[in-house]
Coordinates of C-alpha atoms in Angstrom, one line a residue:
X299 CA 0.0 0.0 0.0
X300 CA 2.5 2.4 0.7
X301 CA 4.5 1.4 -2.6
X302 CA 1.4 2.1 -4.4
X303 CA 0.4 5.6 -2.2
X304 CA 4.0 6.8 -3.6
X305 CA 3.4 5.6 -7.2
X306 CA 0.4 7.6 -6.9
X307 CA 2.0 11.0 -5.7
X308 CA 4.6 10.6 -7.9
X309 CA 3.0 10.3 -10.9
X310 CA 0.1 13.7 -9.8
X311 CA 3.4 15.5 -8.9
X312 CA 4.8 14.6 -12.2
X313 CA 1.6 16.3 -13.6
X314 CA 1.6 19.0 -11.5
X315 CA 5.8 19.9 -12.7
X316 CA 5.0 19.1 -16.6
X317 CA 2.3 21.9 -15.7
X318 CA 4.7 24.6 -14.3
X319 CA 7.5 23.3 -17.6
X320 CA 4.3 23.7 -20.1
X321 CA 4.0 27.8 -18.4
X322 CA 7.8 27.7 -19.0
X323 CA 8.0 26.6 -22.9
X324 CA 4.9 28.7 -23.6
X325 CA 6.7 32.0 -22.7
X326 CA 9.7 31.4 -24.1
X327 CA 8.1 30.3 -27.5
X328 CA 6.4 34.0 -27.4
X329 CA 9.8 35.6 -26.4
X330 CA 12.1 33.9 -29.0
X331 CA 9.4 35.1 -31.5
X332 CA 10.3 38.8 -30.8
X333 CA 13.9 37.5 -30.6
X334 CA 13.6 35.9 -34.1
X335 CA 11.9 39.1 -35.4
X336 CA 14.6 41.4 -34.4
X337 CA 18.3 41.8 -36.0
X338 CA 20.8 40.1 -33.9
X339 CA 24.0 38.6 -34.1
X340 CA 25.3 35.3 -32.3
X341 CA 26.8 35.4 -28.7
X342 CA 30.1 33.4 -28.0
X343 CA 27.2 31.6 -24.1
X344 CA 21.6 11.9 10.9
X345 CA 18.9 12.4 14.1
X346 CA 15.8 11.2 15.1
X347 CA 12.8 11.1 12.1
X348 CA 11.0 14.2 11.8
X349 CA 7.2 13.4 9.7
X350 CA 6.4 16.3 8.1
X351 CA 2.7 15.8 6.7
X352 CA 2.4 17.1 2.7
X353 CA -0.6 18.3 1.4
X354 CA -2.6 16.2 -1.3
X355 CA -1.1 17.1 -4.6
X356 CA -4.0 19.3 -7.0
X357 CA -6.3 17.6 -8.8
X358 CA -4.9 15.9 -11.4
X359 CA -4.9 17.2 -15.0
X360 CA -5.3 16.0 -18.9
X361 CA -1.8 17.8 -19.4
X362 CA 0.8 14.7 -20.1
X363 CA 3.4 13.8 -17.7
X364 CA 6.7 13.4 -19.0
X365 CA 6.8 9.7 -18.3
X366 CA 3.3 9.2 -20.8
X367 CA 4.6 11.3 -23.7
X368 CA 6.4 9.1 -26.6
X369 CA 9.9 10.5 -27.6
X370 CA 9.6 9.5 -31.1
X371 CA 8.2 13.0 -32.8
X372 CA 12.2 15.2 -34.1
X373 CA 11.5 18.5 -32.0
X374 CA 12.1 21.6 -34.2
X375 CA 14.9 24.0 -34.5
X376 CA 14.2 26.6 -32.1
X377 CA 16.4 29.8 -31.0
X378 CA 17.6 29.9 -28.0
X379 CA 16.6 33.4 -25.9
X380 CA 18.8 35.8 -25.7
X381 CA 19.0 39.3 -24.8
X382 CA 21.3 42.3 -24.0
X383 CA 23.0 43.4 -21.2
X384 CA 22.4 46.8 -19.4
X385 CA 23.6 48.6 -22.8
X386 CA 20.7 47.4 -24.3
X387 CA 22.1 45.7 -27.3
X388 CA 20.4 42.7 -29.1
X389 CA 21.5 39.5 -29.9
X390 CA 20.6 35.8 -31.0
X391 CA 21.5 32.4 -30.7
X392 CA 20.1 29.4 -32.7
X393 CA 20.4 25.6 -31.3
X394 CA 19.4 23.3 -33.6
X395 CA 18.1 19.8 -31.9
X396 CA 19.1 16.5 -32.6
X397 CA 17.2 12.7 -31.7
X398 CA 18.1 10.4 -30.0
X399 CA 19.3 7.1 -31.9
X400 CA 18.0 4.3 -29.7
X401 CA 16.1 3.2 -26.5
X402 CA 17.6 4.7 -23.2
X403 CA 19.0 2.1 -21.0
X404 CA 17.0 1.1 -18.0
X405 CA 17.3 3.3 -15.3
X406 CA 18.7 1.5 -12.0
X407 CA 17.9 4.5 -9.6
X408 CA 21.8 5.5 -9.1
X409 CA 23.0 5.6 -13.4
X410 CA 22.9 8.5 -15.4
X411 CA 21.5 7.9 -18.7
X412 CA 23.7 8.9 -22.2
X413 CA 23.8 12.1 -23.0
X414 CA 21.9 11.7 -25.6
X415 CA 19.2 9.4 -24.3
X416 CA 18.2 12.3 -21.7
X417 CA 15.0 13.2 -23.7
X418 CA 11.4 13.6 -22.5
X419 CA 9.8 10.4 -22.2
X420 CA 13.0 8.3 -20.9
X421 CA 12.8 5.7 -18.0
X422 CA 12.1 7.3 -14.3
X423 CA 14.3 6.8 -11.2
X424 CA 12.7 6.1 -8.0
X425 CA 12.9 9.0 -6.4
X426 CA 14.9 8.9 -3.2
X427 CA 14.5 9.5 0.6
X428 CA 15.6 11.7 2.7
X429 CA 19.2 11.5 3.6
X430 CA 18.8 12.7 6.6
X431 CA 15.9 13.7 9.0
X432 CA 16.3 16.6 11.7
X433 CA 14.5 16.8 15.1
X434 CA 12.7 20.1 15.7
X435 CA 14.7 22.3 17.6
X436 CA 18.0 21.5 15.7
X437 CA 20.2 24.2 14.8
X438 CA 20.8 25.0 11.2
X439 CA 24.4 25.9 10.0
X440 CA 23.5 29.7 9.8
X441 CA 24.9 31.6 12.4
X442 CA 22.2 33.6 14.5
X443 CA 19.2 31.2 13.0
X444 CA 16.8 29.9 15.2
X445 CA 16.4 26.8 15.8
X446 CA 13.9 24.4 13.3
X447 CA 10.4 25.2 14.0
X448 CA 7.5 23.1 14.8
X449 CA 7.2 20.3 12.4
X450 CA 4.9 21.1 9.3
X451 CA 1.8 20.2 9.1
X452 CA -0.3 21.2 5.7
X453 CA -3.9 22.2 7.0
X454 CA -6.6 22.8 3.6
X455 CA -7.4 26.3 3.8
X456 CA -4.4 27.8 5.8
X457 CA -3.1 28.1 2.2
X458 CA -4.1 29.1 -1.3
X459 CA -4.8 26.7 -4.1
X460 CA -1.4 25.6 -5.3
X461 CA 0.0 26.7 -8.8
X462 CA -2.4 29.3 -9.0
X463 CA -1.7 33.2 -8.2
X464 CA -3.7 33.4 -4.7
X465 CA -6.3 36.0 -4.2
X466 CA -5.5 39.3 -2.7
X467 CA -8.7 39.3 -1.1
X468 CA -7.4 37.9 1.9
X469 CA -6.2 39.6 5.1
X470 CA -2.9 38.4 4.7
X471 CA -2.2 40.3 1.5
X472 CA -4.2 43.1 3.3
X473 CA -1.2 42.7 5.7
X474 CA 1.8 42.4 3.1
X475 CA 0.7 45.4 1.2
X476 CA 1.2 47.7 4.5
X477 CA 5.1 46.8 3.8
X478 CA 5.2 48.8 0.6
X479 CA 4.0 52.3 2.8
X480 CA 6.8 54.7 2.5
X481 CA 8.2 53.1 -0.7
X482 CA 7.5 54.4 -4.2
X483 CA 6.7 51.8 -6.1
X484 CA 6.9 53.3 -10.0
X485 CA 3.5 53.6 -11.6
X486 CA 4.6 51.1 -13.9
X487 CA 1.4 49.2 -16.1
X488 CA 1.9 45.2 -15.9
X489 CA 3.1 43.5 -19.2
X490 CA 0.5 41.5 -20.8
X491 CA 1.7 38.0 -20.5
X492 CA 5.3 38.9 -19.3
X493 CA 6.9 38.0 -23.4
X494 CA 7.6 41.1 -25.5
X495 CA 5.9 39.5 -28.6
X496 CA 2.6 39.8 -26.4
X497 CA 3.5 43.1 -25.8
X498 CA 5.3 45.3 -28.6
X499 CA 4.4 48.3 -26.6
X500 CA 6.0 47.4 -23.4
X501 CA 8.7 46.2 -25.3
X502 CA 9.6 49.3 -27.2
X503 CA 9.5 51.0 -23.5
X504 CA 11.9 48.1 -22.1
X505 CA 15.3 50.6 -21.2
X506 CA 12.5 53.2 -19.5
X507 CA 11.0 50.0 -17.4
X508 CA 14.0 48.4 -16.8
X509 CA 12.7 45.0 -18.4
X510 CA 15.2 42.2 -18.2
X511 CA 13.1 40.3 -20.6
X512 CA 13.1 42.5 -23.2
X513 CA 16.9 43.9 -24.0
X514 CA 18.2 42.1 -20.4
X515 CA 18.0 45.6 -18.9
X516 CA 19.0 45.6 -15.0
X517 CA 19.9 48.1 -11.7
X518 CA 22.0 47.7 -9.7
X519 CA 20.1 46.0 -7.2
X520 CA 20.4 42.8 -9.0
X521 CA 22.6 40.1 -8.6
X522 CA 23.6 38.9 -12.0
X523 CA 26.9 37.2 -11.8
X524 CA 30.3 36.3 -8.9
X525 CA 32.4 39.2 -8.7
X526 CA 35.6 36.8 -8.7
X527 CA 36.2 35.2 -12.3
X528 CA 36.0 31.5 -12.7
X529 CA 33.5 31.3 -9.9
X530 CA 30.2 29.6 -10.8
X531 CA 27.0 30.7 -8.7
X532 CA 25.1 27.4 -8.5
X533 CA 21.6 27.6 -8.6
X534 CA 18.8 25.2 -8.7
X535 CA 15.1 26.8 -9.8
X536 CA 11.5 25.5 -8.9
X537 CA 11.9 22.9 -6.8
X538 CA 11.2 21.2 -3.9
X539 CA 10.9 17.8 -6.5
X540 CA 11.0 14.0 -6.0
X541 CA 14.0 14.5 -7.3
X542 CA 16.0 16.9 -5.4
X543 CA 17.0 14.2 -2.9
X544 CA 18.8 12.8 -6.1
X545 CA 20.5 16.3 -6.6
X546 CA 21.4 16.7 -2.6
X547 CA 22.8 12.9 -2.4
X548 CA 25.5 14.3 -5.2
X549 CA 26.3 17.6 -4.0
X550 CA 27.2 16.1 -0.5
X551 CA 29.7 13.7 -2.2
X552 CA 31.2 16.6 -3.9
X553 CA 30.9 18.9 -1.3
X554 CA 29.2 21.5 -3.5
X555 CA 26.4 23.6 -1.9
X556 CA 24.3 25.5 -4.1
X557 CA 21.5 28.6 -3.9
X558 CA 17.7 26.6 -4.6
X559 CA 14.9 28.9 -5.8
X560 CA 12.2 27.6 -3.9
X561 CA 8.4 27.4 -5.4
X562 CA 5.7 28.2 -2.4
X563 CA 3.6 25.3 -3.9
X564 CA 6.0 22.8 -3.9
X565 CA 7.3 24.0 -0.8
X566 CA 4.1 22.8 1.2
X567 CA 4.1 19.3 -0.7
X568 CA 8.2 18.5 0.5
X569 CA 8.8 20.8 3.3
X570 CA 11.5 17.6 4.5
X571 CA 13.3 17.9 1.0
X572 CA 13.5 21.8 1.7
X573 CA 14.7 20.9 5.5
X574 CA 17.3 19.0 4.5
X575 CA 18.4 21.6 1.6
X576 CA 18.4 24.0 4.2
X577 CA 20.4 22.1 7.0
X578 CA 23.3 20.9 4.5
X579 CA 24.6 24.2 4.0
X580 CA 22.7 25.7 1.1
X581 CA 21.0 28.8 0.1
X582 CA 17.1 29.0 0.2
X583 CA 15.9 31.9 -1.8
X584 CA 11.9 32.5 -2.6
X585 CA 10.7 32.0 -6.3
X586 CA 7.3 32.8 -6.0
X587 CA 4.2 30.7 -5.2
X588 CA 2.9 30.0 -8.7
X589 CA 5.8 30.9 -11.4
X590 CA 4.1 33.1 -13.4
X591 CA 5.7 36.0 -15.0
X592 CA 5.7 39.0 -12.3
X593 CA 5.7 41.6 -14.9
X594 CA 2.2 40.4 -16.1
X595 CA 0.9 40.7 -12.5
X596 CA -0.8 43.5 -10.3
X597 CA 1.0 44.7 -7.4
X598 CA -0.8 43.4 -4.7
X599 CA -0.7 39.6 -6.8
X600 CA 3.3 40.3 -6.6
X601 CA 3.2 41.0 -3.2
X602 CA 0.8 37.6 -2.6
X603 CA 3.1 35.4 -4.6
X604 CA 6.2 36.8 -2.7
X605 CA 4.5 36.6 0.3
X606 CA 2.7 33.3 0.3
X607 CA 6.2 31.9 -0.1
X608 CA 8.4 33.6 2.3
X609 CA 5.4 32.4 4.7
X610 CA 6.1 28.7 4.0
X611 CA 9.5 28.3 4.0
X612 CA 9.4 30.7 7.4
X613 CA 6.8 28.3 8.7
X614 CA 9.1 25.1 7.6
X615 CA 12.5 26.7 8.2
X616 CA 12.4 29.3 10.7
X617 CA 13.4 31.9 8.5
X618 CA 12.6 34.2 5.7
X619 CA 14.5 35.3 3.0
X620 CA 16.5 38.2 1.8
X621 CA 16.9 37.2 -1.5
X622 CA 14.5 36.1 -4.5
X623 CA 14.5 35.2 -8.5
X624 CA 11.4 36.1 -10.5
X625 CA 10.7 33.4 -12.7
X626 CA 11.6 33.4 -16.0
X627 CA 13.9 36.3 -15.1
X628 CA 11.1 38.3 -15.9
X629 CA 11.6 41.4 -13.9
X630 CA 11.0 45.5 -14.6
X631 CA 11.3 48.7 -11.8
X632 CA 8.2 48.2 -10.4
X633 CA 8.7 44.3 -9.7
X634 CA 12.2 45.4 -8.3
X635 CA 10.7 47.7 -6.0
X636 CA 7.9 45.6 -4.7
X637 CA 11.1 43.0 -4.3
X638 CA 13.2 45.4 -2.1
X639 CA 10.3 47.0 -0.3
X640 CA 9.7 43.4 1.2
X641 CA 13.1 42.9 1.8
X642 CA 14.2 40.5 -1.4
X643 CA 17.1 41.2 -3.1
X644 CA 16.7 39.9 -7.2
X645 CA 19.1 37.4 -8.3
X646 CA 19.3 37.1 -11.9
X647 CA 21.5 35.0 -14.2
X648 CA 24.5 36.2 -16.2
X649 CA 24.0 37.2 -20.2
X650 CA 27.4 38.3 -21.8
X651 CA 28.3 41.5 -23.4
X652 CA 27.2 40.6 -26.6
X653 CA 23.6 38.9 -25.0
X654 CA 24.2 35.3 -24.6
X655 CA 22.3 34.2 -22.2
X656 CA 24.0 31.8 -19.4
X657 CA 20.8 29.0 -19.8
X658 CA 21.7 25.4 -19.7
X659 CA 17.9 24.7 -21.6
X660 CA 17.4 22.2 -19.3
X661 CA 14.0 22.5 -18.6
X662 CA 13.3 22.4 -22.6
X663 CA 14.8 18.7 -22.7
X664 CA 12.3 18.1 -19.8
X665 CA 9.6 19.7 -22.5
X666 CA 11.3 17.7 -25.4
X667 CA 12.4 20.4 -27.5
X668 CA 16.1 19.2 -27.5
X669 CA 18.1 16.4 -25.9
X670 CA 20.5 16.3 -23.2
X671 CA 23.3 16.3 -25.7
X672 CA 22.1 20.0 -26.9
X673 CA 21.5 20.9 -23.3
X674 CA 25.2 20.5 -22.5
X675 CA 26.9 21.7 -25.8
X676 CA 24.8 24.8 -24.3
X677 CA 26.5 24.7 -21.1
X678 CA 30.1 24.0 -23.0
X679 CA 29.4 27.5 -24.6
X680 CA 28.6 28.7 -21.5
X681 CA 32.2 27.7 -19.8
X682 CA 34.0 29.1 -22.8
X683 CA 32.2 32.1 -22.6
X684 CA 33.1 32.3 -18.5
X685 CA 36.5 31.6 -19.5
X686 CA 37.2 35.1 -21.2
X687 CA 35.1 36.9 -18.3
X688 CA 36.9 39.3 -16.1
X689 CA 34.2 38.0 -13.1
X690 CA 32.3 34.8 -12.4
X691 CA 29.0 34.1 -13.6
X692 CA 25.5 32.8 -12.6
X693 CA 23.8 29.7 -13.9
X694 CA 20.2 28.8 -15.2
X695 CA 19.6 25.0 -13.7
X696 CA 16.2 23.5 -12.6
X697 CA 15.7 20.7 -10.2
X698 CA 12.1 19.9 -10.8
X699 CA 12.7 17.7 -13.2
X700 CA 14.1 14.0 -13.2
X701 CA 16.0 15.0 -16.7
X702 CA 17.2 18.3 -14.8
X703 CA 18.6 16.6 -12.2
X704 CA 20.5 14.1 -14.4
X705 CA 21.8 16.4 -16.7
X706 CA 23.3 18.2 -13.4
X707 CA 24.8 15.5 -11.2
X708 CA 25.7 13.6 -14.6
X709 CA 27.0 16.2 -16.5
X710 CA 26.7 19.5 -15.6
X711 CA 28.8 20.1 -12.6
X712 CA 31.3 17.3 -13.0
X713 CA 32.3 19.7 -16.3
X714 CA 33.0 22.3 -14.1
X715 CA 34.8 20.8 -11.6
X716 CA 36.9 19.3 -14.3
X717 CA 37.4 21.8 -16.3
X718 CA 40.9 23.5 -17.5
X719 CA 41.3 25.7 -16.2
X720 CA 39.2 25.1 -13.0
X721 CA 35.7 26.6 -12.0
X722 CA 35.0 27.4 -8.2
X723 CA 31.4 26.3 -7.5
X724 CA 29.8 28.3 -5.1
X725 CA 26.0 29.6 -4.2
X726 CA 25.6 32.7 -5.0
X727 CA 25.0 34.7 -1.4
X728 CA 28.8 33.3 -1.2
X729 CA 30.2 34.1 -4.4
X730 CA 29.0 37.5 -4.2
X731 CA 30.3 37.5 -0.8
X732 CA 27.6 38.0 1.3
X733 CA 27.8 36.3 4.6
X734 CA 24.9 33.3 4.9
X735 CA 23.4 34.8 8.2
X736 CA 22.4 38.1 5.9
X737 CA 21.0 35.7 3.6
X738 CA 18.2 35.6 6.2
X739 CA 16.0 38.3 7.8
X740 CA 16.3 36.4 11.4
X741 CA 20.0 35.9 11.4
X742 CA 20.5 39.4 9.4
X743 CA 23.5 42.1 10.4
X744 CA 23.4 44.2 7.6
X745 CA 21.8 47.6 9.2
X746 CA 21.5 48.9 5.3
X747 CA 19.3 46.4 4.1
X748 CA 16.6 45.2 4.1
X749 CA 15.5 48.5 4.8
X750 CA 11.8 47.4 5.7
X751 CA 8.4 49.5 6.8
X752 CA 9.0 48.3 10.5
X753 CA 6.7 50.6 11.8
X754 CA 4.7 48.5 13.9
X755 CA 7.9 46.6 15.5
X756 CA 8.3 44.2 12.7
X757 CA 7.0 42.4 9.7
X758 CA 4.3 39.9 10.1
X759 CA 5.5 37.4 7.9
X760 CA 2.4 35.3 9.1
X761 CA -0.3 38.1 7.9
X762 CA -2.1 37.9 11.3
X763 CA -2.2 41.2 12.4
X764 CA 0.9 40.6 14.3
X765 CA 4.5 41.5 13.8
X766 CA 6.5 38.2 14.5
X767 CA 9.9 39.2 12.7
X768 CA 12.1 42.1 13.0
X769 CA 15.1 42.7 10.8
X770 CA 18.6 43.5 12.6
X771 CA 17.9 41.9 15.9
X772 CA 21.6 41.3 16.0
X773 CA 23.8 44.8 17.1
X774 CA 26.2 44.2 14.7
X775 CA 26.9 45.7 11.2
X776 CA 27.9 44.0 8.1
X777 CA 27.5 45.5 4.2
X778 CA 27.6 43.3 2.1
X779 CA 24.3 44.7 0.4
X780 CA 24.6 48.2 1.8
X781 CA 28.0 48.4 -0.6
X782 CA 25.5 47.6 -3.6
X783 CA 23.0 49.4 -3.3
X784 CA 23.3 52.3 -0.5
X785 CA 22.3 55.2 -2.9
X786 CA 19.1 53.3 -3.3
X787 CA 18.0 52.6 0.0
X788 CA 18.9 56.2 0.9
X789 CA 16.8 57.7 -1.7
X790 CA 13.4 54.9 -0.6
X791 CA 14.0 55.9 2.7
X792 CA 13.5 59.6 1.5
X793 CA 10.7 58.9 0.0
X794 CA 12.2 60.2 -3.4
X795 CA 10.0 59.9 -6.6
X796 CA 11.1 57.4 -9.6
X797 CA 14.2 55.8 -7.5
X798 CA 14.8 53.6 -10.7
X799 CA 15.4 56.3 -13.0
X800 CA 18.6 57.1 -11.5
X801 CA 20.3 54.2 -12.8

């Protein structure tokens, strides 16, 4: 029975992921048609059990999991999306897909498949256990944490419906949006789906906004690459998955630890995947609770999706975040602001001068566009690119996938770590030299940032009513942020008009 209750999750998780891949493939088709469109030129590129209960997964759907779609139909050529960097120049890159020549071996639950046999519709792993289990009340490995909370325990209705962007009817929004008094958050329209095809107008105004998506436009408040060159930010997007365990298991043998870009939604299914993410050392930043573009969104549906999250992973970890990625890198002033004024720092990937984009396409082998063999001569453009950087550079990786996962641990990283000459793999709060207790708003010493409404005493991270977290609680001063942004946070707290425009 239990074999069979874990065949069954499995396989309504595996719908709810391919759902969150078809949102991913769907913008990108409608922002590689604006690329397309434009004239460009190619870029170089162990303690006692915890039991943690999970929520049922969501209704399950008619979409196709990627274990029930054949791998026989040739996927087309498609363009890879590029951009610009802050200068605003264009540029494209094509990657032209190849098929697989033969069944994929049988999958033992420890081998990698071939390169090339790392297509959609290939064998599954089982998916793995927890390593390790930790008692509540264990201290994490950040200094100035507190201890792990309560166990997690996922009562329907304390949370909204998963995968979608939760109403900002409810009190708690009503709560969140008091953190954004004092700020100004630019008058900026949202985009209509977050692509610049399905907006043209937004699009020609994408310097003015500041839209990464269109022309990679950023501040200075983003995090887009290691200061130190040959330095990799590692970074894993959308997970908690069944197969992260898979993904941890590997980084403890190499002794790599890595920034994860956390999904409110799946964050409530595996809260003891993101437990033991958090208590081996790595990074936990919030990545919304749905993954849809944030551009597209209201303000106070950014400030839900933001919130919702930082609420689980405080309720499962203890803490809340001081950093975040928008999905899709999608990301303009207004989002920015919204970010900051909650105390999130954006983290973004690298794109080169010319506007290569630092994407591994991953999570199109997971939607069957290409194989795992064009995935990684992706990533081999990528190191060569890194290699004639001046300063390290930020990676585009996904663990929600079983294909994502095996591309990493099989291919991935052990290039890096190989490589000549070497790449230092790092998460990115460490590469860019921020110490890990500022990574968090409990353990935070930075007394520039996050430079939060705390008005009432706090920030009520729960959305009771009640402030239960205060920023700074330590005496103790470190800058890490403050050195990147101090012009910013002096002007917000000002109250000076259009902030963004100044950069």
């Amino acid at each position: 029975m239990r074999i069979q209750a874990l065949t069954l999750l499995s396989a309504l998780a595996l719908v709810n992921a391919q759902k969150l891949n078809n949102r991913h493939l769907n913008v990108a088709h409608r922002r590689q048609a604006t690329s397309a469109s434009s004239s460009a030129s190619a870029p170089a590129a162990t303690s006692p059990p915890v039991v943690s209960s999970a929520p049922p997964p969501p209704a399950t759907s008619s979409t196709p999991t990627s274990a029930s779609l054949p791998a026989a139909a040739p996927p087309a050529s498609i363009s890879a999306p590029v951009g610009s960097t802050s200068s605003g120049s264009a540029s494209a890159s094509s990657v032209t897909t190849t098929t697989s020549t033969g069944p994929p071996p049988l999958a033992t639950g420890t081998d990698i498949p071939a390169l090339a046999n790392i297509t959609l519709g290939m064998p599954t792993h089982a998916p793995l256990p927890p390593a390790t289990t930790y008692p509540v009340g264990a201290t994490p490995p950040v200094s100035g944490a507190p201890v792990l909370p309560t166990t997690f325990v996922f009562r329907s209705g304390d949370w909204p419906v998963q995968d979608k962007v939760p109403d900002t009817s409810s009190s708690q929004v009503a709560e969140w949006m008091k953190e954004l008094d004092g700020f100004n958050i630019p008058n900026i329209n949202p985009t209509a789906d977050g692509s610049c095809l399905g907006d043209p107008a937004a699009a020609a105004d994408a310097q003015n906004r500041g839209w990464w998506t269109c022309g990679g436009w950023t501040r200075s408040t983003d995090i887009t690459s290691c200061p130190d060159k040959l330095t990799w930010g590692v970074s894993f997007d959308d997970g908690p998955s069944f197969y992260t365990q898979n993904l941890l298991n590997y980084l403890d043998q190499k002794d790599i630890t890595a920034t994860f870009f956390v999904v409110g939604s799946r964050v409530i299914e595996r809260p003891t995947v993101l437990i033991e993410e958090y208590m081996a050392g790595h990074e936990i930043s919030v990545h919304t609770w749905s993954h849809r573009p944030l551009t597209s969104l209201t303000t106070p549906q950014i400030v839900a999706e933001l919130g919702w999250t930082r609420k689980a992973i405080k309720n499962v970890l203890g803490v809340a975040p001081t950093t975040m990625r928008p999905p899709y890198g999608d990301i303009d002033d207004r989002v920015r602001a919204i970010s900051l004024a909650m105390g999130m720092i954006p983290i973004m990937w690298t794109r080169t001068p010319s506007g290569g984009v630092f994407d591994t396409n991953d999570w199109r082998v997971a939607g069957g566009q290409v194989n795992g063999t064009d995935s990684f001569n992706t990533f081999n453009t990528i190191l060569t690119n890194a290699t004639t950087m001046n300063n390290g550079f930020i990676v585009l990786q996904h663990d929600l996938f079983e294909i994502t996962v095996d591309l990493a641990i099989g291919y991935t990283l052990n290039a890096a770590l190989t490589h000549n000459p070497p790449f230092n793999l790092l998460p990115i709060g460490e590469c860019s030299k921020i110490p890990t207790s500022n990574l968090y708003l409990e353990s935070n010493k930075n007394t520039s940032f996050p430079v939060i409404n705390q008005t009432t005493g706090g920030i009520d991270i729960d959305g009771n009513g009640t402030p239960d977290t205060k920023s700074g609680a330590s005496s103790s001063s470190n800058s890490a942020f403050g050195n990147q942004v101090p012009l910013l946070f002096a002007l917000m707290l000002a109250g000076s008009a259009l902030i963004f425009g100044l950069f």
